[in-house]
């Protein structure tokens, strides 16, 4: 059975997970959808939260009868991945790779999400961050329930974290990872919030090692 990688992108858009497609597309089935509303894609009016994306993707997996799914997620995609794993009653998800992700609200460790109207960002990125703000409106500081919910997960989980992340700090990452029963935490010195861009080969090698383990 071919292992499936389900790549979940963060706020800037799908291009952030393209290295996963390029590296593993020849050896694995790779699914890398664009979240509804990003990059000008349609978003149903009733899509109001992260859980709507999670349920859509779980339906995709279940309708396709796909098993042995490893979720590989960066930034906001990690929030979606956590919600998917929590709801995976069919036990189709076999592992998680979480790369500088956001999602939980952790007291004393706030997330510094870029403002959607930051003029330093390209317009398409600003538009995508505006969509991100819509999905996170119910929990703009993160979901305080998430740490308790992920504590029930039993699948192996790899955390990859840039030590210089200015969006979600290293302490934030460690505090979140501590809630996962089967988590390994790997740090990348000198790297910020986007290891797949800033330390591409090292990050992809870590994913490859995790898939072989």
Coordinates of C-alpha atoms in Angstrom, one line a residue:
X1 CA 0.0 0.0 0.0
X2 CA 1.4 3.4 -1.0
X3 CA 1.7 5.8 1.9
X4 CA -0.1 9.1 1.4
X5 CA 1.3 12.5 2.4
X6 CA -1.3 15.1 3.0
X7 CA 0.5 18.5 2.9
X8 CA -1.3 21.4 4.6
X9 CA 0.0 24.9 3.9
X10 CA 0.1 28.0 6.2
X11 CA -1.1 31.5 5.8
X12 CA 1.0 32.6 2.8
X13 CA -0.5 29.9 0.5
X14 CA 0.1 26.5 -1.1
X15 CA 3.5 27.4 -2.5
X16 CA 4.9 26.9 1.0
X17 CA 4.4 23.1 0.8
X18 CA 5.5 22.7 -2.9
X19 CA 8.9 21.3 -1.7
X20 CA 7.1 18.4 -0.2
X21 CA 5.4 17.7 -3.5
X22 CA 8.7 18.0 -5.4
X23 CA 10.6 15.7 -3.0
X24 CA 8.1 13.0 -2.4
X25 CA 5.8 13.0 -5.4
X26 CA 7.8 10.2 -7.1
X27 CA 7.7 7.8 -4.1
X28 CA 4.4 8.6 -2.4
X29 CA 0.9 9.7 -3.1
X30 CA 1.0 13.4 -2.2
X31 CA -2.1 15.5 -1.7
X32 CA -1.5 19.2 -1.4
X33 CA -4.8 21.1 -1.7
X34 CA -5.2 24.8 -1.6
X35 CA -7.4 25.8 1.4
X36 CA -10.8 27.2 0.3
X37 CA -10.5 30.9 -0.1
X38 CA -6.7 31.0 -0.5
X39 CA -5.2 32.3 -3.8
X40 CA -8.6 33.3 -5.1
X41 CA -10.2 29.9 -4.7
X42 CA -13.9 29.8 -3.8
X43 CA -14.9 29.5 -0.1
X44 CA -18.4 28.4 0.9
X45 CA -20.2 31.1 2.8
X46 CA -20.8 28.7 5.7
X47 CA -17.1 27.9 6.1
X48 CA -16.5 29.7 9.4
X49 CA -13.7 27.9 11.2
X50 CA -10.7 25.6 11.1
X51 CA -12.9 22.6 11.7
X52 CA -14.7 23.2 8.4
X53 CA -11.4 22.7 6.5
X54 CA -10.6 19.7 8.7
X55 CA -13.9 18.0 8.0
X56 CA -13.6 18.7 4.3
X57 CA -10.2 17.0 4.1
X58 CA -11.3 14.0 6.2
X59 CA -14.2 13.5 3.9
X60 CA -11.7 13.6 1.0
X61 CA -9.7 10.9 2.7
X62 CA -12.6 8.7 3.6
X63 CA -14.4 9.1 0.3
X64 CA -11.2 8.0 -1.5
X65 CA -10.8 5.1 0.9
X66 CA -7.3 6.4 1.6
X67 CA -5.3 4.8 4.5
X68 CA -1.9 5.3 6.0
X69 CA -2.0 9.0 5.7
X70 CA 0.8 11.2 7.2
X71 CA -0.2 14.8 7.7
X72 CA 2.7 17.2 7.0
X73 CA 1.7 20.7 8.0
X74 CA 3.3 24.1 8.4
X75 CA 2.1 27.1 10.4
X76 CA -1.7 27.4 10.1
X77 CA -1.8 24.0 8.3
X78 CA -0.8 22.5 11.7
X79 CA -4.0 23.7 13.2
X80 CA -6.0 22.0 10.5
X81 CA -3.9 18.9 10.9
X82 CA -4.6 18.7 14.6
X83 CA -8.4 19.1 14.0
X84 CA -8.2 16.3 11.4
X85 CA -6.3 14.0 13.7
X86 CA -8.7 14.6 16.6
X87 CA -11.7 13.7 14.4
X88 CA -10.1 10.7 12.7
X89 CA -12.5 8.0 13.9
X90 CA -11.5 5.7 11.0
X91 CA -7.9 5.7 12.1
X92 CA -6.7 6.6 8.6
X93 CA -4.0 9.0 9.9
X94 CA -0.8 7.2 10.8
X95 CA 1.5 10.1 11.6
X96 CA 1.9 13.8 11.9
X97 CA 4.8 16.1 10.9
X98 CA 4.2 19.6 12.4
X99 CA 6.5 22.3 11.2
X100 CA 6.5 25.6 13.2
X101 CA 2.7 25.2 13.6
X102 CA 0.1 27.4 15.3
X103 CA -3.2 26.4 16.7
X104 CA -3.3 26.2 20.5
X105 CA -3.6 29.2 22.8
X106 CA -0.8 28.8 25.4
X107 CA -0.8 31.2 28.3
X108 CA 2.1 33.6 28.3
X109 CA 3.2 32.5 24.8
X110 CA 1.2 34.5 22.2
X111 CA 1.4 34.0 18.5
X112 CA 2.6 36.9 16.4
X113 CA 0.6 36.4 13.2
X114 CA 1.4 39.1 10.5
X115 CA -1.3 41.7 10.0
X116 CA -3.3 41.2 6.8
X117 CA -2.8 44.9 5.9
X118 CA 1.0 44.9 6.3
X119 CA 2.2 46.9 3.3
X120 CA 5.5 45.0 3.3
X121 CA 3.7 41.8 2.1
X122 CA 2.8 41.1 -1.5
X123 CA -0.9 41.7 -2.2
X124 CA -1.6 38.0 -2.8
X125 CA -0.1 37.2 0.6
X126 CA -2.1 40.0 2.3
X127 CA -5.3 38.6 0.7
X128 CA -4.4 35.1 2.0
X129 CA -3.8 36.5 5.5
X130 CA -7.2 38.2 5.3
X131 CA -8.8 34.7 4.6
X132 CA -6.7 33.3 7.5
X133 CA -8.2 36.0 9.8
X134 CA -11.7 34.8 8.8
X135 CA -11.0 31.2 9.7
X136 CA -9.4 32.1 13.1
X137 CA -11.9 34.8 14.1
X138 CA -13.5 32.6 16.7
X139 CA -10.1 32.0 18.3
X140 CA -7.7 34.8 17.2
X141 CA -5.2 34.0 19.9
X142 CA -5.4 30.2 19.3
X143 CA -7.8 27.6 20.7
X144 CA -7.3 27.0 24.4
X145 CA -9.0 23.6 24.1
X146 CA -6.5 22.2 21.6
X147 CA -3.7 21.1 24.0
X148 CA -6.1 18.9 26.0
X149 CA -7.7 17.4 22.9
X150 CA -4.4 16.4 21.2
X151 CA -3.4 14.6 24.4
X152 CA -5.6 11.7 23.2
X153 CA -3.7 11.2 20.0
X154 CA -1.6 8.0 19.7
X155 CA 0.1 8.4 16.4
X156 CA 3.8 9.2 16.1
X157 CA 4.4 12.9 15.8
X158 CA 7.4 14.8 14.6
X159 CA 7.8 18.5 15.5
X160 CA 10.3 20.5 13.5
X161 CA 10.9 24.0 14.8
X162 CA 13.1 26.9 13.8
X163 CA 14.9 28.2 16.9
X164 CA 14.5 31.8 15.7
X165 CA 10.8 31.6 14.9
X166 CA 9.3 35.1 15.5
X167 CA 5.7 34.0 14.9
X168 CA 5.5 31.0 17.2
X169 CA 8.4 30.9 19.6
X170 CA 10.5 27.9 20.4
X171 CA 9.0 27.8 23.9
X172 CA 5.5 27.8 22.3
X173 CA 6.4 24.8 20.2
X174 CA 7.9 22.9 23.1
X175 CA 4.9 23.6 25.3
X176 CA 2.5 22.4 22.5
X177 CA 4.5 19.3 21.8
X178 CA 4.5 18.3 25.4
X179 CA 0.8 17.5 25.1
X180 CA 1.4 14.8 22.4
X181 CA 1.9 11.3 23.8
X182 CA 4.3 10.2 21.0
X183 CA 6.1 13.4 20.0
X184 CA 9.7 14.0 18.9
X185 CA 10.9 17.6 18.9
X186 CA 13.7 18.7 16.5
X187 CA 15.1 22.2 16.5
X188 CA 16.8 24.0 13.6
X189 CA 19.3 26.7 14.8
X190 CA 19.3 30.0 12.9
X191 CA 15.9 29.2 11.2
X192 CA 12.7 31.2 11.6
X193 CA 9.1 30.3 10.9
X194 CA 9.5 28.7 7.5
X195 CA 11.9 25.8 7.6
X196 CA 10.6 24.4 4.3
X197 CA 11.9 27.6 2.7
X198 CA 14.9 28.5 4.9
X199 CA 16.3 25.0 5.5
X200 CA 14.7 23.1 2.8
X201 CA 16.9 20.0 2.4
X202 CA 17.4 19.5 6.2
X203 CA 13.6 19.7 6.7
X204 CA 12.8 17.3 3.9
X205 CA 15.5 14.9 5.2
X206 CA 13.8 15.0 8.6
X207 CA 10.5 14.2 7.0
X208 CA 12.0 11.3 5.0
X209 CA 13.6 9.9 8.1
X210 CA 10.3 10.0 9.9
X211 CA 8.5 8.3 7.1
X212 CA 11.1 5.4 7.1
X213 CA 10.9 5.0 10.9

